[in-house]
JSON list of C-alpha atoms in Angstrom, two decimals:
[
{"chain": "A", "resi": 269, "resn": "ASP", "atom": "CA", "xyz": [0.00, 0.00, 0.00]},
{"chain": "A", "resi": 270, "resn": "PRO", "atom": "CA", "xyz": [1.62, 3.27, -1.10]},
{"chain": "A", "resi": 271, "resn": "GLN", "atom": "CA", "xyz": [0.14, 5.18, 1.87]},
{"chain": "A", "resi": 272, "resn": "GLU", "atom": "CA", "xyz": [2.05, 2.88, 4.23]},
{"chain": "A", "resi": 273, "resn": "TRP", "atom": "CA", "xyz": [5.41, 3.55, 2.57]},
{"chain": "A", "resi": 274, "resn": "GLY", "atom": "CA", "xyz": [5.81, 7.01, 4.12]},
{"chain": "A", "resi": 275, "resn": "LYS", "atom": "CA", "xyz": [4.97, 5.91, 7.66]},
{"chain": "A", "resi": 276, "resn": "THR", "atom": "CA", "xyz": [7.60, 5.17, 10.25]},
{"chain": "A", "resi": 277, "resn": "GLU", "atom": "CA", "xyz": [7.46, 1.96, 12.29]},
{"chain": "A", "resi": 278, "resn": "ALA", "atom": "CA", "xyz": [6.46, 4.04, 15.32]},
{"chain": "A", "resi": 279, "resn": "GLN", "atom": "CA", "xyz": [3.48, 5.50, 13.42]},
{"chain": "A", "resi": 280, "resn": "LYS", "atom": "CA", "xyz": [2.43, 2.04, 12.24]},
{"chain": "A", "resi": 281, "resn": "GLU", "atom": "CA", "xyz": [2.68, 0.65, 15.80]},
{"chain": "A", "resi": 282, "resn": "LYS", "atom": "CA", "xyz": [0.60, 3.54, 17.18]},
{"chain": "A", "resi": 283, "resn": "GLU", "atom": "CA", "xyz": [-2.11, 2.82, 14.59]},
{"chain": "A", "resi": 284, "resn": "ARG", "atom": "CA", "xyz": [-2.10, -0.87, 15.52]},
{"chain": "A", "resi": 285, "resn": "ARG", "atom": "CA", "xyz": [-2.49, 0.02, 19.21]},
{"chain": "A", "resi": 286, "resn": "THR", "atom": "CA", "xyz": [-5.35, 2.47, 18.66]},
{"chain": "A", "resi": 287, "resn": "GLU", "atom": "CA", "xyz": [-7.24, 0.05, 16.41]},
{"chain": "A", "resi": 288, "resn": "GLN", "atom": "CA", "xyz": [-6.83, -2.77, 18.92]},
{"chain": "A", "resi": 289, "resn": "ILE", "atom": "CA", "xyz": [-10.01, -4.06, 20.56]},
{"chain": "A", "resi": 290, "resn": "PHE", "atom": "CA", "xyz": [-10.09, -2.80, 24.15]},
{"chain": "A", "resi": 291, "resn": "VAL", "atom": "CA", "xyz": [-13.39, -4.29, 25.35]},
{"chain": "A", "resi": 292, "resn": "ARG", "atom": "CA", "xyz": [-15.63, -7.04, 24.00]},
{"chain": "A", "resi": 293, "resn": "TRP", "atom": "CA", "xyz": [-18.97, -7.64, 25.64]},
{"chain": "A", "resi": 294, "resn": "SER", "atom": "CA", "xyz": [-21.29, -10.37, 24.45]},
{"chain": "A", "resi": 295, "resn": "TYR", "atom": "CA", "xyz": [-24.63, -11.26, 25.95]},
{"chain": "A", "resi": 296, "resn": "GLY", "atom": "CA", "xyz": [-27.76, -13.20, 25.16]},
{"chain": "A", "resi": 297, "resn": "PRO", "atom": "CA", "xyz": [-30.02, -14.78, 24.27]},
{"chain": "A", "resi": 298, "resn": "MET", "atom": "CA", "xyz": [-32.38, -11.80, 24.43]},
{"chain": "A", "resi": 299, "resn": "GLY", "atom": "CA", "xyz": [-36.08, -11.63, 23.62]},
{"chain": "A", "resi": 300, "resn": "LYS", "atom": "CA", "xyz": [-38.31, -14.11, 21.86]},
{"chain": "A", "resi": 301, "resn": "ASP", "atom": "CA", "xyz": [-35.99, -14.23, 18.82]},
{"chain": "A", "resi": 302, "resn": "GLY", "atom": "CA", "xyz": [-32.99, -15.24, 20.95]},
{"chain": "A", "resi": 303, "resn": "TRP", "atom": "CA", "xyz": [-30.71, -12.39, 19.90]},
{"chain": "A", "resi": 304, "resn": "GLU", "atom": "CA", "xyz": [-27.00, -12.82, 20.70]},
{"chain": "A", "resi": 305, "resn": "ASN", "atom": "CA", "xyz": [-25.29, -9.42, 20.94]},
{"chain": "A", "resi": 306, "resn": "LEU", "atom": "CA", "xyz": [-21.65, -8.37, 20.73]},
{"chain": "A", "resi": 307, "resn": "VAL", "atom": "CA", "xyz": [-20.11, -4.97, 21.41]},
{"chain": "A", "resi": 308, "resn": "GLU", "atom": "CA", "xyz": [-16.50, -4.38, 20.34]},
{"chain": "A", "resi": 309, "resn": "LEU", "atom": "CA", "xyz": [-14.85, -1.14, 21.47]},
{"chain": "A", "resi": 310, "resn": "ARG", "atom": "CA", "xyz": [-11.44, -0.17, 20.11]},
{"chain": "A", "resi": 311, "resn": "MET", "atom": "CA", "xyz": [-8.82, 1.98, 21.83]},
{"chain": "A", "resi": 312, "resn": "ASN", "atom": "CA", "xyz": [-9.47, 4.73, 19.25]},
{"chain": "A", "resi": 313, "resn": "ARG", "atom": "CA", "xyz": [-13.03, 5.17, 20.65]},
{"chain": "A", "resi": 314, "resn": "THR", "atom": "CA", "xyz": [-14.75, 3.52, 17.67]},
{"chain": "A", "resi": 315, "resn": "GLY", "atom": "CA", "xyz": [-16.55, 0.24, 17.73]},
{"chain": "A", "resi": 316, "resn": "THR", "atom": "CA", "xyz": [-19.05, -2.15, 16.26]},
{"chain": "A", "resi": 317, "resn": "PHE", "atom": "CA", "xyz": [-22.29, -3.57, 17.61]},
{"chain": "A", "resi": 318, "resn": "HIS", "atom": "CA", "xyz": [-23.26, -6.96, 16.15]},
{"chain": "A", "resi": 319, "resn": "LYS", "atom": "CA", "xyz": [-26.37, -8.97, 16.80]},
{"chain": "A", "resi": 320, "resn": "ARG", "atom": "CA", "xyz": [-27.70, -12.23, 15.45]},
{"chain": "A", "resi": 321, "resn": "SER", "atom": "CA", "xyz": [-31.07, -13.88, 15.95]},
{"chain": "A", "resi": 322, "resn": "ARG", "atom": "CA", "xyz": [-31.64, -17.58, 16.45]},
{"chain": "A", "resi": 323, "resn": "ALA", "atom": "CA", "xyz": [-33.09, -17.59, 12.90]},
{"chain": "A", "resi": 324, "resn": "GLY", "atom": "CA", "xyz": [-29.82, -16.21, 11.47]},
{"chain": "A", "resi": 325, "resn": "GLU", "atom": "CA", "xyz": [-30.84, -12.58, 10.91]},
{"chain": "A", "resi": 326, "resn": "THR", "atom": "CA", "xyz": [-27.86, -10.26, 11.51]},
{"chain": "A", "resi": 327, "resn": "VAL", "atom": "CA", "xyz": [-27.47, -6.56, 12.26]},
{"chain": "A", "resi": 328, "resn": "GLU", "atom": "CA", "xyz": [-24.20, -4.61, 12.43]},
{"chain": "A", "resi": 329, "resn": "LYS", "atom": "CA", "xyz": [-23.83, -0.97, 13.48]},
{"chain": "A", "resi": 330, "resn": "GLU", "atom": "CA", "xyz": [-20.72, 1.20, 13.84]},
{"chain": "A", "resi": 331, "resn": "PHE", "atom": "CA", "xyz": [-20.39, 3.76, 16.64]},
{"chain": "A", "resi": 332, "resn": "THR", "atom": "CA", "xyz": [-18.00, 6.31, 18.12]},
{"chain": "A", "resi": 333, "resn": "ILE", "atom": "CA", "xyz": [-17.84, 7.39, 21.75]},
{"chain": "A", "resi": 334, "resn": "SER", "atom": "CA", "xyz": [-16.32, 10.47, 23.38]},
{"chain": "A", "resi": 335, "resn": "ASP", "atom": "CA", "xyz": [-13.22, 10.50, 25.55]},
{"chain": "A", "resi": 336, "resn": "GLU", "atom": "CA", "xyz": [-15.46, 11.03, 28.61]},
{"chain": "A", "resi": 337, "resn": "GLU", "atom": "CA", "xyz": [-17.56, 7.97, 27.71]},
{"chain": "A", "resi": 338, "resn": "PHE", "atom": "CA", "xyz": [-14.41, 5.91, 27.15]},
{"chain": "A", "resi": 339, "resn": "THR", "atom": "CA", "xyz": [-13.14, 7.06, 30.56]},
{"chain": "A", "resi": 340, "resn": "ALA", "atom": "CA", "xyz": [-16.43, 6.02, 32.20]},
{"chain": "A", "resi": 341, "resn": "ILE", "atom": "CA", "xyz": [-16.06, 2.47, 30.82]},
{"chain": "A", "resi": 342, "resn": "ASP", "atom": "CA", "xyz": [-12.35, 2.31, 31.69]},
{"chain": "A", "resi": 343, "resn": "SER", "atom": "CA", "xyz": [-13.06, 3.60, 35.22]},
{"chain": "A", "resi": 344, "resn": "ALA", "atom": "CA", "xyz": [-15.79, 0.98, 35.78]},
{"chain": "A", "resi": 345, "resn": "ILE", "atom": "CA", "xyz": [-13.33, -1.73, 34.71]},
{"chain": "A", "resi": 346, "resn": "LYS", "atom": "CA", "xyz": [-10.68, -0.43, 37.11]},
{"chain": "A", "resi": 347, "resn": "ASN", "atom": "CA", "xyz": [-12.97, 0.48, 40.03]},
{"chain": "A", "resi": 348, "resn": "ASP", "atom": "CA", "xyz": [-14.76, -2.88, 39.96]},
{"chain": "A", "resi": 349, "resn": "ASN", "atom": "CA", "xyz": [-11.46, -4.79, 39.88]},
{"chain": "A", "resi": 350, "resn": "PHE", "atom": "CA", "xyz": [-12.23, -6.59, 36.63]},
{"chain": "A", "resi": 351, "resn": "ALA", "atom": "CA", "xyz": [-8.83, -8.29, 36.55]},
{"chain": "A", "resi": 352, "resn": "GLN", "atom": "CA", "xyz": [-9.69, -10.11, 39.79]},
{"chain": "A", "resi": 353, "resn": "LEU", "atom": "CA", "xyz": [-13.16, -11.29, 38.72]},
{"chain": "A", "resi": 354, "resn": "GLN", "atom": "CA", "xyz": [-13.69, -14.97, 37.98]},
{"chain": "A", "resi": 355, "resn": "SER", "atom": "CA", "xyz": [-16.23, -16.65, 35.71]},
{"chain": "A", "resi": 356, "resn": "ARG", "atom": "CA", "xyz": [-19.35, -17.98, 37.43]},
{"chain": "A", "resi": 357, "resn": "SER", "atom": "CA", "xyz": [-22.31, -20.08, 36.42]},
{"chain": "A", "resi": 358, "resn": "GLY", "atom": "CA", "xyz": [-25.78, -20.32, 37.92]},
{"chain": "A", "resi": 359, "resn": "LEU", "atom": "CA", "xyz": [-28.64, -22.62, 37.03]},
{"chain": "A", "resi": 360, "resn": "PRO", "atom": "CA", "xyz": [-29.04, -23.71, 33.39]},
{"chain": "A", "resi": 361, "resn": "GLY", "atom": "CA", "xyz": [-30.80, -21.29, 31.07]},
{"chain": "A", "resi": 362, "resn": "GLY", "atom": "CA", "xyz": [-30.94, -17.54, 31.42]},
{"chain": "A", "resi": 363, "resn": "ILE", "atom": "CA", "xyz": [-28.50, -15.07, 29.93]},
{"chain": "A", "resi": 364, "resn": "THR", "atom": "CA", "xyz": [-24.79, -15.55, 29.38]},
{"chain": "A", "resi": 365, "resn": "SER", "atom": "CA", "xyz": [-22.66, -12.42, 29.47]},
{"chain": "A", "resi": 366, "resn": "VAL", "atom": "CA", "xyz": [-18.94, -12.33, 28.67]},
{"chain": "A", "resi": 367, "resn": "ILE", "atom": "CA", "xyz": [-16.61, -9.36, 29.02]},
{"chain": "A", "resi": 368, "resn": "THR", "atom": "CA", "xyz": [-13.06, -9.43, 27.67]},
{"chain": "A", "resi": 369, "resn": "VAL", "atom": "CA", "xyz": [-10.66, -6.56, 28.35]},
{"chain": "A", "resi": 370, "resn": "ARG", "atom": "CA", "xyz": [-7.32, -6.22, 26.66]},
{"chain": "A", "resi": 371, "resn": "ARG", "atom": "CA", "xyz": [-4.63, -3.87, 27.93]},
{"chain": "A", "resi": 372, "resn": "ASN", "atom": "CA", "xyz": [-1.38, -3.81, 25.97]},
{"chain": "A", "resi": 373, "resn": "VAL", "atom": "CA", "xyz": [-0.74, -7.50, 25.28]},
{"chain": "A", "resi": 374, "resn": "LYS", "atom": "CA", "xyz": [-2.57, -8.88, 28.33]},
{"chain": "A", "resi": 375, "resn": "GLY", "atom": "CA", "xyz": [-6.20, -9.92, 28.21]},
{"chain": "A", "resi": 376, "resn": "HIS", "atom": "CA", "xyz": [-8.74, -11.15, 30.75]},
{"chain": "A", "resi": 377, "resn": "SER", "atom": "CA", "xyz": [-12.19, -12.66, 30.12]},
{"chain": "A", "resi": 378, "resn": "VAL", "atom": "CA", "xyz": [-15.01, -13.27, 32.55]},
{"chain": "A", "resi": 379, "resn": "GLN", "atom": "CA", "xyz": [-18.21, -15.15, 31.78]},
{"chain": "A", "resi": 380, "resn": "MET", "atom": "CA", "xyz": [-21.34, -14.96, 33.90]},
{"chain": "A", "resi": 381, "resn": "ARG", "atom": "CA", "xyz": [-23.90, -17.58, 32.94]},
{"chain": "A", "resi": 382, "resn": "ASN", "atom": "CA", "xyz": [-27.24, -16.89, 34.61]},
{"chain": "A", "resi": 383, "resn": "TYR", "atom": "CA", "xyz": [-25.32, -15.44, 37.57]},
{"chain": "A", "resi": 384, "resn": "HIS", "atom": "CA", "xyz": [-25.15, -11.90, 38.98]},
{"chain": "A", "resi": 385, "resn": "ASP", "atom": "CA", "xyz": [-21.98, -10.42, 40.43]},
{"chain": "A", "resi": 386, "resn": "PRO", "atom": "CA", "xyz": [-22.34, -6.74, 41.46]},
{"chain": "A", "resi": 387, "resn": "SER", "atom": "CA", "xyz": [-18.90, -5.75, 40.10]},
{"chain": "A", "resi": 388, "resn": "PHE", "atom": "CA", "xyz": [-19.41, -7.53, 36.78]},
{"chain": "A", "resi": 389, "resn": "ASP", "atom": "CA", "xyz": [-22.95, -6.12, 36.49]},
{"chain": "A", "resi": 390, "resn": "ASP", "atom": "CA", "xyz": [-21.66, -2.58, 37.12]},
{"chain": "A", "resi": 391, "resn": "ILE", "atom": "CA", "xyz": [-19.16, -2.89, 34.26]},
{"chain": "A", "resi": 392, "resn": "ALA", "atom": "CA", "xyz": [-21.76, -4.40, 31.91]},
{"chain": "A", "resi": 393, "resn": "ASN", "atom": "CA", "xyz": [-24.29, -1.70, 32.84]},
{"chain": "A", "resi": 394, "resn": "THR", "atom": "CA", "xyz": [-21.75, 1.05, 32.17]},
{"chain": "A", "resi": 395, "resn": "ILE", "atom": "CA", "xyz": [-21.01, -0.40, 28.72]},
{"chain": "A", "resi": 396, "resn": "ARG", "atom": "CA", "xyz": [-24.77, -0.79, 28.13]},
{"chain": "A", "resi": 397, "resn": "ARG", "atom": "CA", "xyz": [-25.54, 2.80, 29.21]},
{"chain": "A", "resi": 398, "resn": "VAL", "atom": "CA", "xyz": [-22.80, 4.29, 26.99]},
{"chain": "A", "resi": 399, "resn": "ILE", "atom": "CA", "xyz": [-22.95, 2.13, 23.85]},
{"chain": "A", "resi": 400, "resn": "LEU", "atom": "CA", "xyz": [-26.52, 0.90, 23.29]},
{"chain": "A", "resi": 401, "resn": "PRO", "atom": "CA", "xyz": [-28.05, 4.37, 22.82]},
{"chain": "A", "resi": 402, "resn": "LYS", "atom": "CA", "xyz": [-25.35, 5.12, 20.21]},
{"chain": "A", "resi": 403, "resn": "VAL", "atom": "CA", "xyz": [-26.62, 2.23, 18.06]},
{"chain": "A", "resi": 404, "resn": "GLY", "atom": "CA", "xyz": [-30.32, 2.67, 18.79]},
{"chain": "A", "resi": 405, "resn": "GLU", "atom": "CA", "xyz": [-30.58, -0.59, 20.75]},
{"chain": "A", "resi": 406, "resn": "ASN", "atom": "CA", "xyz": [-32.49, -1.53, 23.85]},
{"chain": "A", "resi": 407, "resn": "ASP", "atom": "CA", "xyz": [-31.73, -4.94, 25.32]},
{"chain": "A", "resi": 408, "resn": "LYS", "atom": "CA", "xyz": [-34.69, -5.08, 27.69]}
]
């Protein structure tokens, strides 16, 4: 790519870091159609919302958040000690929610399957409050 020829390695590395996925949050099934939803937020404050119904219908929407909104999500992750959370599972059925956070080269994933943990729920609710209105979604 000719546009890449003029870039230094430092510029290329910075672009790779800012385009890196910072948070992934998946949850579902939701509603009578069994929607599975996925939010991907990149370090550069852009992201994608994906959803797929049990019948195979798919929706994909791009979004951008402000620095303040990014900080709110990042603060929830830090304040609720995400790195110390462990996956938990309740009774069969219900909703499965998975959050993955990647900082630099380290990543941590936590899955809650039909189980409520106040710290995990606070992080998920912060992501929900910031992102879902941007893509015109309501997961209730």
